Structure formats: structure tokens, C-alpha cells
PDB file of C-alpha atoms in Angstrom:
ATOM      1  CA  MET A 260      -3.265 176.747 -32.254  1.00  0.00           C
ATOM      2  CA  ILE A 261      -6.536 178.398 -33.297  1.00  0.00           C
ATOM      3  CA  LEU A 262      -5.586 177.914 -36.950  1.00  0.00           C
ATOM      4  CA  ASN A 263      -5.103 174.181 -36.326  1.00  0.00           C
ATOM      5  CA  PHE A 264      -8.568 173.965 -34.718  1.00  0.00           C
ATOM      6  CA  LEU A 265     -10.081 175.699 -37.734  1.00  0.00           C
ATOM      7  CA  LEU A 266      -8.212 173.508 -40.216  1.00  0.00           C
ATOM      8  CA  VAL A 267      -9.181 170.297 -38.417  1.00  0.00           C
ATOM      9  CA  GLY A 268     -12.795 171.489 -38.214  1.00  0.00           C
ATOM     10  CA  ILE A 269     -12.992 172.458 -41.875  1.00  0.00           C
ATOM     11  CA  GLY A 270     -11.246 169.263 -42.968  1.00  0.00           C
ATOM     12  CA  GLY A 271     -13.519 167.266 -40.679  1.00  0.00           C
ATOM     13  CA  GLY A 272     -16.621 168.863 -42.134  1.00  0.00           C
ATOM     14  CA  ILE A 273     -15.506 168.086 -45.671  1.00  0.00           C
ATOM     15  CA  GLY A 274     -14.545 164.541 -44.653  1.00  0.00           C
ATOM     16  CA  ALA A 275     -17.868 163.879 -42.911  1.00  0.00           C
ATOM     17  CA  LEU A 276     -19.868 165.150 -45.890  1.00  0.00           C
ATOM     18  CA  SER A 277     -17.700 163.086 -48.239  1.00  0.00           C
ATOM     19  CA  ARG A 278     -18.268 160.000 -46.083  1.00  0.00           C
ATOM     20  CA  TYR A 279     -22.015 160.529 -46.166  1.00  0.00           C
ATOM     21  CA  VAL A 280     -22.153 160.970 -49.959  1.00  0.00           C
ATOM     22  CA  ILE A 281     -19.820 158.051 -50.743  1.00  0.00           C
ATOM     23  CA  ASP A 282     -21.549 155.736 -48.249  1.00  0.00           C
ATOM     24  CA  LYS A 283     -25.010 156.535 -49.636  1.00  0.00           C
ATOM     25  CA  TYR A 284     -23.810 156.107 -53.233  1.00  0.00           C
ATOM     26  CA  ILE A 285     -22.183 152.718 -52.622  1.00  0.00           C
ATOM     27  CA  SER A 286     -25.101 151.531 -50.478  1.00  0.00           C
ATOM     28  CA  SER A 287     -27.541 152.434 -53.273  1.00  0.00           C
ATOM     29  CA  LYS A 288     -25.539 150.387 -55.788  1.00  0.00           C
ATOM     30  CA  VAL A 289     -24.729 147.348 -53.612  1.00  0.00           C
ATOM     31  CA  LYS A 290     -27.665 145.830 -51.747  1.00  0.00           C
ATOM     32  CA  HIS A 291     -26.331 143.382 -49.157  1.00  0.00           C
ATOM     33  CA  HIS A 292     -26.464 142.683 -45.425  1.00  0.00           C
ATOM     34  CA  ILE A 293     -22.791 143.642 -45.123  1.00  0.00           C
ATOM     35  CA  PRO A 294     -22.508 147.460 -44.943  1.00  0.00           C
ATOM     36  CA  PHE A 295     -20.457 147.884 -48.120  1.00  0.00           C
ATOM     37  CA  GLY A 296     -20.911 151.671 -48.038  1.00  0.00           C
ATOM     38  CA  THR A 297     -18.954 151.865 -44.788  1.00  0.00           C
ATOM     39  CA  LEU A 298     -16.402 149.384 -46.111  1.00  0.00           C
ATOM     40  CA  GLY A 299     -15.921 151.449 -49.275  1.00  0.00           C
ATOM     41  CA  VAL A 300     -15.501 154.694 -47.362  1.00  0.00           C
ATOM     42  CA  ASN A 301     -12.977 153.104 -45.006  1.00  0.00           C
ATOM     43  CA  LEU A 302     -10.985 151.546 -47.853  1.00  0.00           C
ATOM     44  CA  ILE A 303     -10.800 154.861 -49.710  1.00  0.00           C
ATOM     45  CA  GLY A 304      -9.768 156.646 -46.509  1.00  0.00           C
ATOM     46  CA  LEU A 305      -7.188 154.029 -45.560  1.00  0.00           C
ATOM     47  CA  PHE A 306      -5.614 154.134 -49.010  1.00  0.00           C
ATOM     48  CA  LEU A 307      -5.378 157.914 -48.680  1.00  0.00           C
ATOM     49  CA  ILE A 308      -3.970 157.666 -45.147  1.00  0.00           C
ATOM     50  CA  GLY A 309      -1.229 155.336 -46.403  1.00  0.00           C
ATOM     51  CA  PHE A 310      -0.627 157.587 -49.396  1.00  0.00           C
ATOM     52  CA  PHE A 311      -0.337 160.801 -47.396  1.00  0.00           C
ATOM     53  CA  TYR A 312       1.747 159.121 -44.694  1.00  0.00           C
ATOM     54  CA  SER A 313       4.284 158.207 -47.346  1.00  0.00           C
ATOM     55  CA  VAL A 314       4.150 161.588 -49.089  1.00  0.00           C
ATOM     56  CA  PHE A 315       4.583 163.413 -45.775  1.00  0.00           C
ATOM     57  CA  GLU A 316       7.558 161.199 -44.876  1.00  0.00           C
ATOM     58  CA  HIS A 317       9.366 162.047 -48.118  1.00  0.00           C
ATOM     59  CA  HIS A 318       8.441 165.711 -48.596  1.00  0.00           C
ATOM     60  CA  ILE A 319       8.437 168.785 -46.409  1.00  0.00           C
ATOM     61  CA  VAL A 320       4.807 169.603 -45.711  1.00  0.00           C
ATOM     62  CA  SER A 321       3.427 172.149 -43.268  1.00  0.00           C
ATOM     63  CA  GLU A 322       1.944 170.883 -40.022  1.00  0.00           C
ATOM     64  CA  ASN A 323      -1.194 172.855 -40.871  1.00  0.00           C
ATOM     65  CA  LEU A 324      -1.690 170.854 -44.063  1.00  0.00           C
ATOM     66  CA  LYS A 325      -1.075 167.585 -42.197  1.00  0.00           C
ATOM     67  CA  HIS A 326      -3.688 168.523 -39.580  1.00  0.00           C
ATOM     68  CA  PHE A 327      -6.204 169.511 -42.250  1.00  0.00           C
ATOM     69  CA  ILE A 328      -5.765 166.327 -44.313  1.00  0.00           C
ATOM     70  CA  VAL A 329      -5.032 163.594 -41.775  1.00  0.00           C
ATOM     71  CA  VAL A 330      -6.751 164.655 -38.558  1.00  0.00           C
ATOM     72  CA  GLY A 331      -9.595 166.624 -40.143  1.00  0.00           C
ATOM     73  CA  PHE A 332     -10.523 165.234 -43.548  1.00  0.00           C
ATOM     74  CA  LEU A 333      -9.358 161.618 -43.269  1.00  0.00           C
ATOM     75  CA  GLY A 334     -10.287 161.360 -39.593  1.00  0.00           C
ATOM     76  CA  ALA A 335     -13.880 162.265 -40.459  1.00  0.00           C
ATOM     77  CA  LEU A 336     -13.933 160.322 -43.732  1.00  0.00           C
ATOM     78  CA  THR A 337     -12.997 157.019 -42.147  1.00  0.00           C
ATOM     79  CA  THR A 338     -15.396 155.679 -39.594  1.00  0.00           C
ATOM     80  CA  PHE A 339     -14.645 153.065 -36.987  1.00  0.00           C
ATOM     81  CA  SER A 340     -17.881 153.814 -35.164  1.00  0.00           C
ATOM     82  CA  SER A 341     -20.063 153.090 -38.219  1.00  0.00           C
ATOM     83  CA  TYR A 342     -18.070 149.925 -38.872  1.00  0.00           C
ATOM     84  CA  ALA A 343     -18.585 148.777 -35.272  1.00  0.00           C
ATOM     85  CA  TYR A 344     -22.264 149.752 -35.348  1.00  0.00           C
ATOM     86  CA  GLY A 345     -22.884 147.873 -38.607  1.00  0.00           C
ATOM     87  CA  THR A 346     -21.132 144.803 -37.234  1.00  0.00           C
ATOM     88  CA  LEU A 347     -23.119 144.973 -33.993  1.00  0.00           C
ATOM     89  CA  ILE A 348     -26.383 145.115 -35.945  1.00  0.00           C
ATOM     90  CA  LEU A 349     -25.352 142.045 -37.959  1.00  0.00           C
ATOM     91  CA  PHE A 350     -24.617 140.129 -34.755  1.00  0.00           C
ATOM     92  CA  GLU A 351     -27.935 141.225 -33.212  1.00  0.00           C
ATOM     93  CA  LYS A 352     -29.801 140.051 -36.327  1.00  0.00           C
ATOM     94  CA  LYS A 353     -28.027 136.684 -35.982  1.00  0.00           C
ATOM     95  CA  LYS A 354     -26.175 137.247 -39.260  1.00  0.00           C
ATOM     96  CA  ILE A 355     -22.994 135.855 -37.743  1.00  0.00           C
ATOM     97  CA  LYS A 356     -21.339 134.912 -41.033  1.00  0.00           C
ATOM     98  CA  GLU A 357     -21.917 138.394 -42.473  1.00  0.00           C
ATOM     99  CA  ALA A 358     -20.644 140.025 -39.265  1.00  0.00           C
ATOM    100  CA  ILE A 359     -17.439 137.992 -39.401  1.00  0.00           C
ATOM    101  CA  TYR A 360     -16.997 138.773 -43.111  1.00  0.00           C
ATOM    102  CA  ASN A 361     -17.470 142.458 -42.318  1.00  0.00           C
ATOM    103  CA  ILE A 362     -14.784 142.316 -39.625  1.00  0.00           C
ATOM    104  CA  LEU A 363     -12.362 140.455 -41.886  1.00  0.00           C
ATOM    105  CA  LEU A 364     -13.011 142.636 -44.933  1.00  0.00           C
ATOM    106  CA  ASN A 365     -12.562 145.899 -43.030  1.00  0.00           C
ATOM    107  CA  ASN A 366      -9.417 144.819 -41.203  1.00  0.00           C
ATOM    108  CA  ILE A 367      -7.591 142.790 -43.841  1.00  0.00           C
ATOM    109  CA  LEU A 368      -8.494 144.881 -46.879  1.00  0.00           C
ATOM    110  CA  GLY A 369      -7.995 148.042 -44.833  1.00  0.00           C
ATOM    111  CA  MET A 370      -4.392 147.163 -44.058  1.00  0.00           C
ATOM    112  CA  VAL A 371      -3.759 146.064 -47.653  1.00  0.00           C
ATOM    113  CA  VAL A 372      -5.040 149.316 -49.154  1.00  0.00           C
ATOM    114  CA  ALA A 373      -3.204 151.428 -46.551  1.00  0.00           C
ATOM    115  CA  PHE A 374      -0.003 149.614 -47.528  1.00  0.00           C
ATOM    116  CA  LEU A 375      -0.746 150.114 -51.241  1.00  0.00           C
ATOM    117  CA  GLY A 376      -1.400 153.796 -50.618  1.00  0.00           C
ATOM    118  CA  ALA A 377       1.964 154.082 -48.859  1.00  0.00           C
ATOM    119  CA  VAL A 378       3.702 152.371 -51.786  1.00  0.00           C
ATOM    120  CA  VAL A 379       2.059 154.701 -54.304  1.00  0.00           C
ATOM    121  CA  GLY A 380       2.824 157.748 -52.143  1.00  0.00           C
ATOM    122  CA  LYS A 381       6.488 156.813 -52.010  1.00  0.00           C
ATOM    123  CA  TYR A 382       6.787 157.479 -55.741  1.00  0.00           C
ATOM    124  CA  ILE A 383       5.253 160.958 -55.670  1.00  0.00           C
TER     125      ILE A 383
END
């Protein structure tokens, strides 16, 4: 049990730092009202979640590795709270169209890339 806590914590730390770096990089390249940094981080994470889900379904993998990758790293990499916060700010600034686009992009593209990740993972 203690090992799982450590693995989730270490994975979470790596995931959170990765989220920060990727978000800042994308945000510096794409200047827009829609928080594309958060969208990019979530799409990368959701692809990886789909990928690892499929890999873990077809291969024997230790529970420790699953906890490290899925709960720790990918749990911290993806960010529902930042997505909700960014959307809330858009609504508060009366950028209704951008807020709706943000909701649609995150949810629709998120499911598409998770599915694609699962398809790719099936062939590993």
C-alpha cells in the first residue's frame, strides 16, 4: 500500500510538471481566448489514457505500474479543474461563443482521441 502511495505521488508530480510545461508551451504559441494549452494537455492525456487502457487490457502489467501511469501521471497531466476554470472565465467575460467552443472541443475531441489511443494501443 505504501508503495502505491509513493508511485501515485511520483507519477503525479511528473504529470503535474509535464502539464505545466506543455500548457505554457502551447499557450505561448497559440494566442486565443480559448485556453488551447489546457485543451492540448487534455488531448495528449486522453490519447494516452485510451492507449494505456488498451495496452493494459491486452497485456499483463503490474498494478504498481498501472497506478503510477494512470492514477499518478495521467491523473495529474489531465486537468478537469483547469478546463472548468478556463470555461468559467470565458463565461464571466461574456465570451459565450468561446466558452461553448471550449466545452465542445474538450469533450468531443477528448473522446475521439481517447478512442484513437485505445485503437493504437490494441496493436501494441
